[in-house]
Amino acid sequence: MAATAAPTAAIPVRPVDVPLTGGRKAVVWTLIGLATLIAVGSILTNWVNRQMLSNDSWRDTSQQVIQDPNVRSALAVYLVNQLYGNVDVAGELQKDLPPNLKRLAGPLSGALRQPSTNAVEFLLQRPRVQAVWVNANQVAHQKLINVLENKTGNGISTGNGVVTLDLSPLVADLGTELGLPPSLLAKLPPNAGQIEVMRSDQLSTAQTLVQVLRALSVWLLALTLVLYGLAIYLARGHRRAILRDVGWAFIGVGLLVLVARRLLGKSVEGLAQTQYRGTIHDVWLIVTSIMGQLGRATILYGIIIVLGAVLAGPGKHATSVRRRLAPTLNERPGMAWGAAGGVYLLLVLWGGTHALRVWWGILLLGGLLAIGVAALRRQTLLEFQPEGGAVEPSPPAVPSEPAGA
């Protein structure tokens, strides 16, 4: 009688009963703890490098800032104050009023202040006016970066240069929009609307700090991955469990960064006057947006790692999932690799995190995905028999009895 093919069966996955002990356990957990601390520093240095020291990112940040209603309101007050502080509006009005009404120039000037502020706030919603703000911020930021990186050019020297945010074109432009005569605007001093940011002769420490931050933003991330990888490698016999713990460490790091962002924002808001706290809150959220993205991305990576470790585990549900995947992985590997490649391409096209928009992140994701698929296929080959009958795994060898027993 011909033997019929046995149905696909599972070989029980035996969990490791003996935990890590002794010096190996201490080394593994020391590596995980050190990598977790370095990961926090890596996120912070990457945020500074990508958002605070990148001129393109700063331009995008400036665009988001000027589109915030609270910021436009505060900026309108500042610009009108610059107009009133640098031009004798009451005196100019007095010149144009009839003799019997000249004494009303002062009260009229004060009465026009709030309507002027409202008008400026409305004008700041126009794309052309916002472009002036963005360009002024970009120029100031580029000058600041030149000084921080000890560069010359663009009118900046590291010996006596002054970095300023020049809003004088915006002041003059808004004055024209408000209908002020050219003769009045011509009386604006050159420094009207200029905000001094930093002096280059005060930046020797900051210049060194920027160089260190540039290097740390790259090497801290690499060191974090190496330490986590070394911890997993040394946990031979327990690597799946340690991989799961590394995933939880990623989640913890992401949550810590998000909590730190919130607490630091509260502290910064507390330093401002009450009427400006809403503006400071909005600006803080904008200038730390990349920090928030890094924190959420780290949590996402941690969740994926934990789910992958659980999928490879001995649980009933995980085994059931592997049983369903086994026919494809074991008998149609091309289809399995094609599906994995499709998911990979979709993730790259999505580009939902910074790592998916840079070459090293794309390569790293591809490598990790390939390792994961290969490991899962190896496990299903060991656990499940292909349809058509495969040789059953032989039972553990029993030590032979001594001769003559």
Short mmCIF file of C-alpha atoms in Angstrom, two decimals:
data_model
loop_
_atom_site.label_atom_id
_atom_site.label_comp_id
_atom_site.label_asym_id
_atom_site.label_seq_id
_atom_site.Cartn_x
_atom_site.Cartn_y
_atom_site.Cartn_z
CA MET A 1 0.00 0.00 0.00
CA ALA A 2 1.50 3.30 -1.02
CA ALA A 3 2.28 5.70 1.77
CA THR A 4 0.33 8.92 1.66
CA ALA A 5 2.04 12.27 2.20
CA ALA A 6 1.89 13.35 5.77
CA PRO A 7 0.28 16.70 6.43
CA THR A 8 2.45 19.61 7.29
CA ALA A 9 3.37 19.22 10.94
CA ALA A 10 5.10 21.37 13.46
CA ILE A 11 8.05 20.38 15.52
CA PRO A 12 7.61 22.01 18.92
CA VAL A 13 9.89 24.94 19.57
CA ARG A 14 11.48 24.41 22.92
CA PRO A 15 12.08 27.63 24.79
CA VAL A 16 15.41 28.05 26.47
CA ASP A 17 14.91 27.22 30.11
CA VAL A 18 18.33 28.23 31.40
CA PRO A 19 18.65 32.03 31.66
CA LEU A 20 21.77 34.01 31.01
CA THR A 21 24.00 33.82 34.05
CA GLY A 22 27.32 35.03 35.29
CA GLY A 23 29.63 37.32 33.42
CA ARG A 24 27.97 36.87 30.03
CA LYS A 25 24.66 38.15 31.39
CA ALA A 26 26.39 41.16 32.94
CA VAL A 27 28.17 41.98 29.69
CA VAL A 28 25.00 41.65 27.59
CA TRP A 29 22.94 43.92 29.81
CA THR A 30 25.77 46.40 30.20
CA LEU A 31 25.95 46.68 26.41
CA ILE A 32 22.17 47.14 26.16
CA GLY A 33 22.14 49.82 28.87
CA LEU A 34 25.08 51.68 27.33
CA ALA A 35 23.57 51.49 23.85
CA THR A 36 20.26 52.85 25.17
CA LEU A 37 21.95 55.88 26.76
CA ILE A 38 23.94 56.54 23.61
CA ALA A 39 20.76 56.21 21.53
CA VAL A 40 19.20 59.13 23.42
CA GLY A 41 22.29 61.25 22.73
CA SER A 42 22.22 60.15 19.09
CA ILE A 43 18.65 61.38 18.65
CA LEU A 44 19.41 64.75 20.26
CA THR A 45 22.55 65.36 18.19
CA ASN A 46 20.76 64.31 15.00
CA TRP A 47 17.96 66.76 15.80
CA VAL A 48 20.42 69.63 16.26
CA ASN A 49 22.34 68.72 13.12
CA ARG A 50 19.30 68.21 10.91
CA GLN A 51 17.04 71.03 12.10
CA MET A 52 19.19 73.68 13.76
CA LEU A 53 22.33 73.46 11.60
CA SER A 54 20.76 72.75 8.20
CA ASN A 55 19.94 75.85 6.17
CA ASP A 56 17.30 74.03 4.11
CA SER A 57 15.57 72.72 7.23
CA TRP A 58 15.75 76.17 8.80
CA ARG A 59 14.06 77.67 5.75
CA ASP A 60 11.23 75.13 6.07
CA THR A 61 11.02 75.89 9.79
CA SER A 62 10.80 79.64 9.11
CA GLN A 63 7.98 79.00 6.65
CA GLN A 64 6.05 77.02 9.26
CA VAL A 65 6.71 79.67 11.91
CA ILE A 66 5.32 82.56 9.87
CA GLN A 67 2.22 80.53 9.03
CA ASP A 68 1.38 80.19 12.73
CA PRO A 69 -1.32 82.73 13.82
CA ASN A 70 0.26 83.35 17.24
CA VAL A 71 3.62 84.10 15.66
CA ARG A 72 2.08 86.49 13.13
CA SER A 73 0.31 88.34 15.94
CA ALA A 74 3.52 88.74 17.97
CA LEU A 75 5.52 89.72 14.89
CA ALA A 76 2.92 92.34 13.92
CA VAL A 77 3.28 93.96 17.34
CA TYR A 78 7.08 94.00 16.99
CA LEU A 79 7.04 95.51 13.50
CA VAL A 80 4.58 98.25 14.42
CA ASN A 81 6.69 99.03 17.47
CA GLN A 82 9.68 99.37 15.16
CA LEU A 83 7.78 101.82 12.98
CA TYR A 84 6.60 103.89 15.94
CA GLY A 85 9.97 103.65 17.69
CA ASN A 86 11.99 104.88 14.73
CA VAL A 87 9.60 107.38 13.15
CA ASP A 88 7.87 110.31 14.85
CA VAL A 89 4.40 109.32 13.69
CA ALA A 90 2.73 112.01 15.80
CA GLY A 91 5.06 114.66 14.39
CA GLU A 92 4.37 113.57 10.83
CA LEU A 93 0.63 113.65 11.45
CA GLN A 94 0.92 117.09 13.00
CA LYS A 95 2.49 118.41 9.81
CA ASP A 96 -0.50 117.30 7.75
CA LEU A 97 -3.27 118.40 10.14
CA PRO A 98 -4.89 121.85 10.02
CA PRO A 99 -3.61 124.30 12.68
CA ASN A 100 -6.71 123.92 14.86
CA LEU A 101 -6.32 120.09 14.89
CA LYS A 102 -2.56 119.77 15.36
CA ARG A 103 -3.00 119.10 19.10
CA LEU A 104 -4.87 115.90 18.15
CA ALA A 105 -1.77 114.43 16.50
CA GLY A 106 -0.65 112.63 19.66
CA PRO A 107 -4.00 110.97 20.51
CA LEU A 108 -4.56 110.17 16.83
CA SER A 109 -1.16 108.52 16.60
CA GLY A 110 -1.96 106.33 19.60
CA ALA A 111 -5.40 105.50 18.25
CA LEU A 112 -3.90 104.33 14.96
CA ARG A 113 -1.47 101.94 16.66
CA GLN A 114 -3.87 99.01 17.15
CA PRO A 115 -5.51 99.28 13.71
CA SER A 116 -2.01 99.35 12.23
CA THR A 117 -1.11 96.21 14.16
CA ASN A 118 -4.24 94.47 12.91
CA ALA A 119 -3.47 95.55 9.35
CA VAL A 120 0.12 94.27 9.59
CA GLU A 121 -1.10 90.95 11.00
CA PHE A 122 -3.41 90.64 8.00
CA LEU A 123 -0.63 91.53 5.57
CA LEU A 124 1.63 88.86 7.08
CA GLN A 125 -0.75 86.26 5.69
CA ARG A 126 0.21 87.19 2.13
CA PRO A 127 2.71 84.82 0.46
CA ARG A 128 4.85 87.68 -0.84
CA VAL A 129 5.24 89.19 2.63
CA GLN A 130 5.91 85.78 4.15
CA ALA A 131 8.63 85.23 1.55
CA VAL A 132 10.44 88.35 2.83
CA TRP A 133 10.38 86.88 6.36
CA VAL A 134 11.63 83.48 5.18
CA ASN A 135 14.46 84.97 3.13
CA ALA A 136 15.56 87.18 6.02
CA ASN A 137 15.67 84.16 8.33
CA GLN A 138 17.57 82.07 5.81
CA VAL A 139 20.22 84.75 5.28
CA ALA A 140 20.66 85.22 9.04
CA HIS A 141 20.88 81.47 9.58
CA GLN A 142 23.47 81.05 6.83
CA LYS A 143 25.57 83.82 8.39
CA LEU A 144 25.28 82.13 11.77
CA ILE A 145 26.38 78.77 10.33
CA ASN A 146 29.33 80.48 8.62
CA VAL A 147 30.45 81.86 11.95
CA LEU A 148 29.84 78.61 13.83
CA GLU A 149 31.84 76.69 11.23
CA ASN A 150 34.59 79.32 11.30
CA LYS A 151 34.02 80.28 7.66
CA THR A 152 34.37 83.67 6.02
CA GLY A 153 32.24 85.14 3.30
CA ASN A 154 28.85 86.77 2.94
CA GLY A 155 30.09 89.75 4.90
CA ILE A 156 31.02 87.69 7.97
CA SER A 157 34.41 87.33 9.60
CA THR A 158 35.07 85.25 12.67
CA GLY A 159 37.00 88.06 14.27
CA ASN A 160 34.49 90.87 14.49
CA GLY A 161 31.42 89.71 12.55
CA VAL A 162 27.91 90.25 13.86
CA VAL A 163 25.09 87.88 12.97
CA THR A 164 21.78 89.72 12.64
CA LEU A 165 18.26 88.88 11.60
CA ASP A 166 17.55 91.79 9.23
CA LEU A 167 13.82 92.51 9.11
CA SER A 168 14.27 96.09 7.84
CA PRO A 169 12.97 95.17 4.34
CA LEU A 170 9.89 93.72 5.98
CA VAL A 171 9.39 96.87 8.08
CA ALA A 172 9.67 99.08 4.98
CA ASP A 173 7.48 96.78 2.91
CA LEU A 174 4.73 96.76 5.51
CA GLY A 175 5.01 100.53 5.87
CA THR A 176 4.34 100.87 2.16
CA GLU A 177 1.41 98.44 2.41
CA LEU A 178 -0.04 100.59 5.22
CA GLY A 179 0.07 103.63 2.93
CA LEU A 180 2.89 105.53 4.69
CA PRO A 181 4.51 108.07 2.38
CA PRO A 182 8.01 107.32 1.00
CA SER A 183 9.36 110.46 2.69
CA LEU A 184 8.36 109.02 6.05
CA LEU A 185 9.83 105.58 5.34
CA ALA A 186 13.08 107.19 4.19
CA LYS A 187 13.57 108.41 7.76
CA LEU A 188 13.80 104.85 9.08
CA PRO A 189 17.32 104.24 10.41
CA PRO A 190 19.35 101.42 8.80
CA ASN A 191 19.14 99.28 11.95
CA ALA A 192 15.34 99.42 12.18
CA GLY A 193 14.07 95.85 12.43
CA GLN A 194 17.50 94.32 12.89
CA ILE A 195 17.84 91.73 15.65
CA GLU A 196 21.38 90.86 16.75
CA VAL A 197 21.70 87.10 17.08
CA MET A 198 25.33 86.53 17.97
CA ARG A 199 28.78 88.05 17.73
CA SER A 200 31.46 85.88 16.19
CA ASP A 201 34.11 86.87 18.76
CA GLN A 202 31.95 85.20 21.41
CA LEU A 203 31.64 81.91 19.58
CA SER A 204 34.92 80.03 20.04
CA THR A 205 33.24 77.53 22.36
CA ALA A 206 30.18 77.29 20.13
CA GLN A 207 32.37 76.65 17.07
CA THR A 208 34.02 73.71 18.82
CA LEU A 209 30.64 72.43 19.98
CA VAL A 210 29.24 72.49 16.44
CA GLN A 211 32.17 70.46 15.12
CA VAL A 212 31.64 67.90 17.88
CA LEU A 213 27.89 67.75 17.20
CA ARG A 214 28.46 67.19 13.48
CA ALA A 215 30.67 64.18 14.25
CA LEU A 216 28.50 62.79 17.04
CA SER A 217 25.34 62.86 14.91
CA VAL A 218 26.98 60.22 12.69
CA TRP A 219 29.09 58.14 15.05
CA LEU A 220 26.67 57.87 17.96
CA LEU A 221 24.08 56.19 15.74
CA ALA A 222 26.66 53.75 14.40
CA LEU A 223 27.92 53.00 17.91
CA THR A 224 24.36 52.39 19.15
CA LEU A 225 23.67 49.81 16.44
CA VAL A 226 27.04 48.11 17.00
CA LEU A 227 26.49 47.79 20.76
CA TYR A 228 22.97 46.39 20.35
CA GLY A 229 24.23 43.97 17.71
CA LEU A 230 27.11 42.86 19.94
CA ALA A 231 24.72 42.25 22.85
CA ILE A 232 22.53 40.04 20.64
CA TYR A 233 25.56 38.17 19.31
CA LEU A 234 26.91 37.42 22.79
CA ALA A 235 23.51 36.13 23.98
CA ARG A 236 23.97 32.83 22.17
CA GLY A 237 21.03 30.54 22.93
CA HIS A 238 18.94 33.51 24.07
CA ARG A 239 19.22 35.81 21.05
CA ARG A 240 15.51 35.94 20.31
CA ALA A 241 14.74 37.07 23.87
CA ILE A 242 17.54 39.65 23.82
CA LEU A 243 16.36 40.91 20.42
CA ARG A 244 12.91 41.39 21.95
CA ASP A 245 14.44 43.31 24.86
CA VAL A 246 16.35 45.51 22.42
CA GLY A 247 13.04 46.29 20.76
CA TRP A 248 11.61 47.35 24.11
CA ALA A 249 14.71 49.48 24.65
CA PHE A 250 14.00 51.24 21.34
CA ILE A 251 10.44 51.92 22.46
CA GLY A 252 11.71 53.27 25.80
CA VAL A 253 14.19 55.58 24.07
CA GLY A 254 11.47 56.97 21.78
CA LEU A 255 9.11 57.59 24.69
CA LEU A 256 11.89 59.26 26.70
CA VAL A 257 12.66 61.63 23.83
CA LEU A 258 8.99 62.59 23.44
CA VAL A 259 8.62 63.18 27.19
CA ALA A 260 11.84 65.24 27.25
CA ARG A 261 10.56 67.34 24.34
CA ARG A 262 7.35 68.08 26.22
CA LEU A 263 9.05 68.89 29.54
CA LEU A 264 11.68 71.10 27.93
CA GLY A 265 8.92 72.92 26.06
CA LYS A 266 7.13 73.62 29.34
CA SER A 267 10.36 74.99 30.81
CA VAL A 268 10.96 77.26 27.83
CA GLU A 269 7.37 78.53 27.97
CA GLY A 270 7.80 79.30 31.67
CA LEU A 271 10.66 81.69 30.89
CA ALA A 272 8.47 83.84 28.62
CA GLN A 273 5.98 86.51 29.60
CA THR A 274 2.40 85.31 29.95
CA GLN A 275 1.13 86.99 26.78
CA TYR A 276 3.84 85.30 24.67
CA ARG A 277 3.59 81.77 26.05
CA GLY A 278 1.20 80.60 23.35
CA THR A 279 3.60 81.89 20.69
CA ILE A 280 6.62 80.27 22.37
CA HIS A 281 4.69 76.99 22.65
CA ASP A 282 3.92 76.95 18.92
CA VAL A 283 7.47 77.92 17.94
CA TRP A 284 8.92 75.21 20.20
CA LEU A 285 6.75 72.55 18.58
CA ILE A 286 7.89 73.71 15.14
CA VAL A 287 11.64 73.90 15.87
CA THR A 288 11.58 70.49 17.61
CA SER A 289 9.42 68.77 15.00
CA ILE A 290 12.34 66.63 13.81
CA MET A 291 13.00 65.58 17.41
CA GLY A 292 9.40 64.40 17.61
CA GLN A 293 9.76 62.55 14.29
CA LEU A 294 12.90 60.78 15.55
CA GLY A 295 11.17 59.77 18.78
CA ARG A 296 8.12 58.37 16.99
CA ALA A 297 10.27 56.59 14.40
CA THR A 298 12.31 54.94 17.16
CA ILE A 299 9.10 53.70 18.79
CA LEU A 300 7.96 52.32 15.42
CA TYR A 301 11.25 50.47 14.91
CA GLY A 302 11.02 49.08 18.44
CA ILE A 303 7.50 47.78 17.84
CA ILE A 304 8.64 46.06 14.61
CA ILE A 305 11.58 44.43 16.42
CA VAL A 306 9.36 43.20 19.27
CA LEU A 307 6.79 41.79 16.84
CA GLY A 308 9.53 40.06 14.86
CA ALA A 309 10.96 38.48 18.01
CA VAL A 310 7.51 37.35 19.12
CA LEU A 311 6.82 35.88 15.68
CA ALA A 312 9.94 33.74 16.02
CA GLY A 313 8.96 32.57 19.51
CA PRO A 314 7.34 29.38 20.85
CA GLY A 315 3.90 30.85 21.49
CA LYS A 316 0.81 29.16 20.09
CA HIS A 317 -0.22 32.12 17.95
CA ALA A 318 3.31 32.69 16.64
CA THR A 319 3.61 29.00 15.72
CA SER A 320 0.25 29.16 13.95
CA VAL A 321 1.40 32.15 11.89
CA ARG A 322 4.62 30.38 10.95
CA ARG A 323 2.65 27.27 9.96
CA ARG A 324 0.58 29.37 7.55
CA LEU A 325 3.71 30.97 6.09
CA ALA A 326 5.69 27.75 5.86
CA PRO A 327 4.36 26.48 2.49
CA THR A 328 5.29 29.72 0.77
CA LEU A 329 8.63 30.17 2.53
CA ASN A 330 9.73 26.57 2.14
CA GLU A 331 8.31 25.53 -1.23
CA ARG A 332 8.00 28.85 -3.09
CA PRO A 333 10.89 30.96 -1.81
CA GLY A 334 10.83 33.14 -4.92
CA MET A 335 7.32 34.28 -4.09
CA ALA A 336 8.34 34.95 -0.49
CA TRP A 337 11.35 37.03 -1.51
CA GLY A 338 9.25 38.84 -4.12
CA ALA A 339 6.65 39.77 -1.51
CA ALA A 340 9.39 40.97 0.86
CA GLY A 341 10.92 43.02 -1.95
CA GLY A 342 7.54 44.58 -2.74
CA VAL A 343 7.08 45.60 0.88
CA TYR A 344 10.60 47.02 0.89
CA LEU A 345 9.98 49.13 -2.22
CA LEU A 346 6.69 50.42 -0.81
CA LEU A 347 8.45 51.49 2.39
CA VAL A 348 11.17 53.28 0.43
CA LEU A 349 8.63 55.05 -1.78
CA TRP A 350 6.64 56.04 1.33
CA GLY A 351 9.70 57.52 3.00
CA GLY A 352 7.85 57.99 6.26
CA THR A 353 11.03 58.36 8.32
CA HIS A 354 14.32 60.13 7.69
CA ALA A 355 16.16 56.79 7.49
CA LEU A 356 13.98 55.84 4.52
CA ARG A 357 15.06 58.99 2.65
CA VAL A 358 18.86 58.58 2.88
CA TRP A 359 21.03 55.96 1.17
CA TRP A 360 22.47 54.40 4.34
CA GLY A 361 19.02 54.01 5.88
CA ILE A 362 17.62 52.40 2.74
CA LEU A 363 20.54 49.94 2.60
CA LEU A 364 20.26 49.18 6.31
CA LEU A 365 16.53 48.47 6.01
CA GLY A 366 17.15 46.19 3.03
CA GLY A 367 19.84 44.27 4.89
CA LEU A 368 17.73 43.83 8.03
CA LEU A 369 14.70 42.76 6.01
CA ALA A 370 16.79 40.18 4.12
CA ILE A 371 18.22 38.81 7.35
CA GLY A 372 14.74 38.58 8.87
CA VAL A 373 13.26 36.70 5.90
CA ALA A 374 16.24 34.31 5.75
CA ALA A 375 16.02 33.60 9.48
CA LEU A 376 12.26 33.02 9.32
CA ARG A 377 12.65 30.65 6.36
CA ARG A 378 15.37 28.73 8.15
CA GLN A 379 13.15 28.34 11.18
CA THR A 380 10.14 27.13 9.18
CA LEU A 381 12.34 24.63 7.33
CA LEU A 382 13.39 23.18 10.68
CA GLU A 383 9.89 23.21 12.18
CA PHE A 384 7.62 22.11 9.32
CA GLN A 385 7.80 19.31 6.80
CA PRO A 386 7.28 20.28 3.17
CA GLU A 387 4.26 18.68 1.52
CA GLY A 388 5.18 15.39 -0.11
CA GLY A 389 6.97 14.04 2.89
CA ALA A 390 10.33 14.96 4.30
CA VAL A 391 12.55 13.09 6.58
CA GLU A 392 11.49 13.50 10.16
CA PRO A 393 14.14 15.13 12.31
CA SER A 394 15.96 12.42 14.16
CA PRO A 395 15.47 12.33 17.93
CA PRO A 396 18.33 13.35 20.18
CA ALA A 397 20.98 10.69 20.31
CA VAL A 398 21.00 8.48 23.42
CA PRO A 399 24.44 7.84 24.89
CA SER A 400 25.47 4.24 24.26
CA GLU A 401 25.97 1.95 27.23
CA PRO A 402 29.51 0.82 28.08
CA ALA A 403 30.59 -2.42 26.46
CA GLY A 404 29.94 -5.46 28.55
CA ALA A 405 27.19 -3.81 30.58
#
